């Protein structure tokens, strides 16, 4: 589907360093499973702390996962020296987030110099079977990395 | 603005028990500041773990806060025996989430037997000054509490 | 992608009658190109009246088209005796709507007894080449057709 | 609520000329009732052509109205020489659009050099009584008016 061209060969290492370096990534226990040009796959193992109770991932956690998956996919098409900021995301919860893990797949719908729109689907994986639990659209804006910041300090 | 009538006098205790009982509330460190009929105020103190780095709350955390504020406001108008499920939320980030805490205020726009729509505004409080950092719309659906579940197990 | 099962063989005729019978369909000049189980394709030829000026379809028209494409796709999975009501749609405009026609394709993401979520992509076709100009998510709710209403009177 | 400062005293004439000059405004029969710094009020009288049947404004029409109200409100804060482009809108339909007219009120939530976020509420007026029928959030982007274009050619 996506035949996007990244700016350079370092896109994967750059996005991986960024995502894995975010403190929120560690708090959630988020894993970056796969990156391609314009696409991403993230995995979030279930822990009770991420739930609203009853073994169900809380909706805001599912939305946060979709946001990060969208940002990761969009980030693969960024040139070095730019970072992303989410400006908008919409998430529709279509089934309870019940399972051993959530899997979020981001796919750039339309890249842009300033704004990039990405769709992200979130699946709940239970006993080896995936079930769609949320669909999302994420808009990110590219901003120039402040020179004073460390490469991993952005968004 | 909101002249909504709760079903009974227990609405505040019920929503408070539900929100404070969610494991995600504890993971985030979320505080329930105020509840009224159709309205809510939640506070989220800054911790580096909630950031994307650089002292900024991560966008997905801001969205999760808006979702919970929306759900809390909608929950105040629920009868006993029903719980809410978020079916949709849209969040627009309008300024960086930089400050000592986030304050989210939910306000029911339109209650309904099945679907309720709530708006939530998120402010970043820095040195005593609040700045709007996100606006959101949240749709929740009321569902009957399964008899087998404990009163606080839903959402 | 979609391997949805319609309720009966009449689904296409039912949705076609509904969409083509809406007065707004005639005002816009909307054409229903294709329906399948869980999917739709609509075409909207350019007229200056649909523009904001400058030969560009106005954003609200693009959103209305996405809404109708989403509703048409969702409608194919409805049983006879129910109609749909849009409860929510989000549309992201990713390129100017410039061309001889817009083509909207709706695809059900998740059908439900009450709420169905559909994605709709809108393309601007110019000199035989399609270009994505908007992506949307549409949520519809099934409601029982009032007995007193004519079959085509719903939403 | 809004204590926004327009760039100059011509803001009202500029937005009025723009909105009333759009061909879609005439097709819909839209009236611009009021403009202030960061706010707008638009009125759309009912005609069967704007309906889905049954005397109800069609959802896409309601969304288009919200989009235009949002754009009009945002437009009041633009400097001369810039026009707006909608990049995103979300509309939640909370009650049937039944009445003699729709009234849409846009209010800027956060103006920005590039992106401005506006909320828009749509009311159905029936026998002199207004009822909220939709809430929306609209994001617009300011773009420099191409020199070659006439002042009213943008959006």
XYZ file of N, CA and C in Angstrom, chain C residues 22-24 27 47-54 58-61 63-64 67-68 86-93 153-155, chain D residues 22-24 27 47-54 58-61 63-64 67-68 86-93 153-155:
186
model
N -32.778 10.760 -1.409
C -32.575 11.908 -0.514
C -32.554 13.198 -1.331
N -33.318 14.195 -0.921
C -33.274 15.467 -1.651
C -31.861 16.063 -1.748
N -31.036 15.903 -0.705
C -29.689 16.477 -0.747
C -28.846 15.832 -1.853
N -29.648 17.782 -4.864
C -29.090 19.137 -4.818
C -27.593 19.129 -5.143
N -19.231 21.271 -9.999
C -20.008 22.409 -10.499
C -19.552 23.583 -9.669
N -19.576 24.743 -10.250
C -19.065 25.899 -9.513
C -19.823 26.099 -8.204
N -21.122 25.764 -8.210
C -21.949 25.941 -7.003
C -21.467 25.147 -5.793
N -20.666 24.121 -6.048
C -20.164 23.290 -4.948
C -18.820 23.776 -4.437
N -18.378 24.891 -4.991
C -17.023 25.357 -4.688
C -17.035 26.514 -3.708
N -15.866 26.805 -3.232
C -15.647 28.008 -2.434
C -15.121 29.116 -3.343
N -15.075 28.823 -4.623
C -14.429 29.711 -5.581
C -13.111 29.101 -6.002
N -12.591 29.560 -7.122
C -11.264 29.107 -7.553
C -11.223 27.681 -8.053
N -15.616 22.987 -1.977
C -15.550 23.525 -0.618
C -15.427 22.367 0.389
N -14.718 22.626 1.483
C -14.421 21.569 2.461
C -15.685 20.899 3.012
N -16.711 21.686 3.281
C -17.941 21.119 3.839
C -18.638 20.181 2.870
N -18.487 20.445 1.594
C -19.046 19.557 0.570
C -18.283 18.230 0.557
N -16.726 16.949 3.083
C -17.137 16.240 4.292
C -18.514 15.609 4.153
N -19.439 16.330 3.534
C -20.786 15.777 3.334
C -20.722 14.539 2.449
N -19.446 11.719 4.532
C -20.518 11.260 5.426
C -21.496 10.343 4.690
N -21.888 10.753 3.509
C -22.867 9.958 2.760
C -22.250 8.638 2.281
N -26.340 9.361 11.146
C -24.931 9.652 11.447
C -24.847 10.242 12.844
N -23.951 9.712 13.665
C -23.782 10.322 14.982
C -22.479 11.101 15.070
N -21.568 10.874 14.166
C -20.258 11.510 14.278
C -19.500 11.332 12.977
N -18.870 12.384 12.500
C -17.862 12.149 11.472
C -16.718 13.137 11.599
N -15.556 12.625 11.262
C -14.312 13.389 11.292
C -13.747 13.337 9.893
N -13.405 14.500 9.361
C -12.824 14.514 8.016
C -11.546 15.342 8.046
N -10.503 14.780 7.455
C -9.227 15.477 7.362
C -8.963 15.744 5.890
N -8.860 17.028 5.560
C -8.603 17.442 4.183
C -7.095 17.433 3.963
N -38.075 7.203 3.939
C -38.153 8.456 4.684
C -37.083 8.607 5.745
N -36.254 7.579 5.941
C -35.324 7.573 7.070
C -34.073 8.410 6.868
N -32.980 7.904 7.297
C -31.715 8.639 7.139
C -30.717 7.831 6.374
N -18.782 32.996 -1.650
C -18.562 31.592 -2.012
C -19.794 31.050 -2.726
N -19.623 30.413 -3.859
C -20.773 29.821 -4.544
C -21.563 28.843 -3.663
N -20.883 28.091 -2.816
C -21.598 27.121 -1.970
C -22.546 27.835 -0.996
N -25.646 28.278 -2.915
C -26.355 27.008 -3.147
C -27.110 26.561 -1.894
N -34.869 24.067 3.721
C -35.499 23.803 2.428
C -35.438 22.297 2.250
N -36.415 21.735 1.594
C -36.435 20.282 1.474
C -35.148 19.765 0.811
N -34.593 20.557 -0.096
C -33.379 20.139 -0.806
C -32.182 19.879 0.115
N -32.220 20.448 1.300
C -31.105 20.287 2.242
C -31.328 19.099 3.179
N -32.407 18.378 2.921
C -32.783 17.313 3.850
C -32.420 15.946 3.301
N -32.521 14.987 4.182
C -32.415 13.580 3.802
C -33.814 13.013 3.594
N -34.804 13.887 3.694
C -36.208 13.459 3.714
C -36.758 13.592 5.122
N -38.055 13.637 5.234
C -38.663 13.657 6.569
C -38.526 14.967 7.319
N -29.968 17.086 6.497
C -29.060 15.944 6.358
C -27.761 16.224 7.131
N -27.178 15.163 7.699
C -26.001 15.310 8.569
C -24.839 16.040 7.883
N -24.599 15.740 6.617
C -23.486 16.384 5.916
C -23.694 17.870 5.734
N -24.938 18.275 5.634
C -25.264 19.697 5.548
C -24.971 20.388 6.885
N -22.812 19.375 9.068
C -21.356 19.438 9.180
C -20.760 20.548 8.334
N -21.277 20.727 7.129
C -20.780 21.792 6.257
C -21.030 23.161 6.894
N -18.505 23.655 9.607
C -17.202 23.969 8.998
C -17.139 25.433 8.594
N -18.184 25.910 7.962
C -18.165 27.300 7.482
C -18.225 28.278 8.669
N -9.648 24.799 5.479
C -9.979 23.829 6.532
C -9.059 22.638 6.398
N -8.445 22.236 7.495
C -7.637 21.017 7.421
C -8.310 19.845 8.128
N -9.286 20.123 8.959
C -9.880 19.042 9.743
C -11.158 19.541 10.376
N -12.209 18.747 10.339
C -13.320 19.031 11.241
C -13.988 17.756 11.701
N -14.459 17.847 12.928
C -15.153 16.741 13.576
C -16.506 17.261 13.982
N -17.544 16.540 13.621
C -18.882 16.983 14.006
C -19.627 15.830 14.669
N -20.244 16.126 15.797
C -21.026 15.125 16.512
C -22.477 15.576 16.505
N -23.315 14.771 15.899
C -24.742 15.066 15.798
C -25.403 14.568 17.068
N -10.972 35.022 -3.871
C -10.836 33.738 -4.551
C -10.318 32.621 -3.661
N -9.921 32.957 -2.440
C -9.217 31.978 -1.610
C -10.097 30.984 -0.888
N -9.797 30.725 0.293
C -10.300 29.850 1.361
C -9.366 28.745 1.627
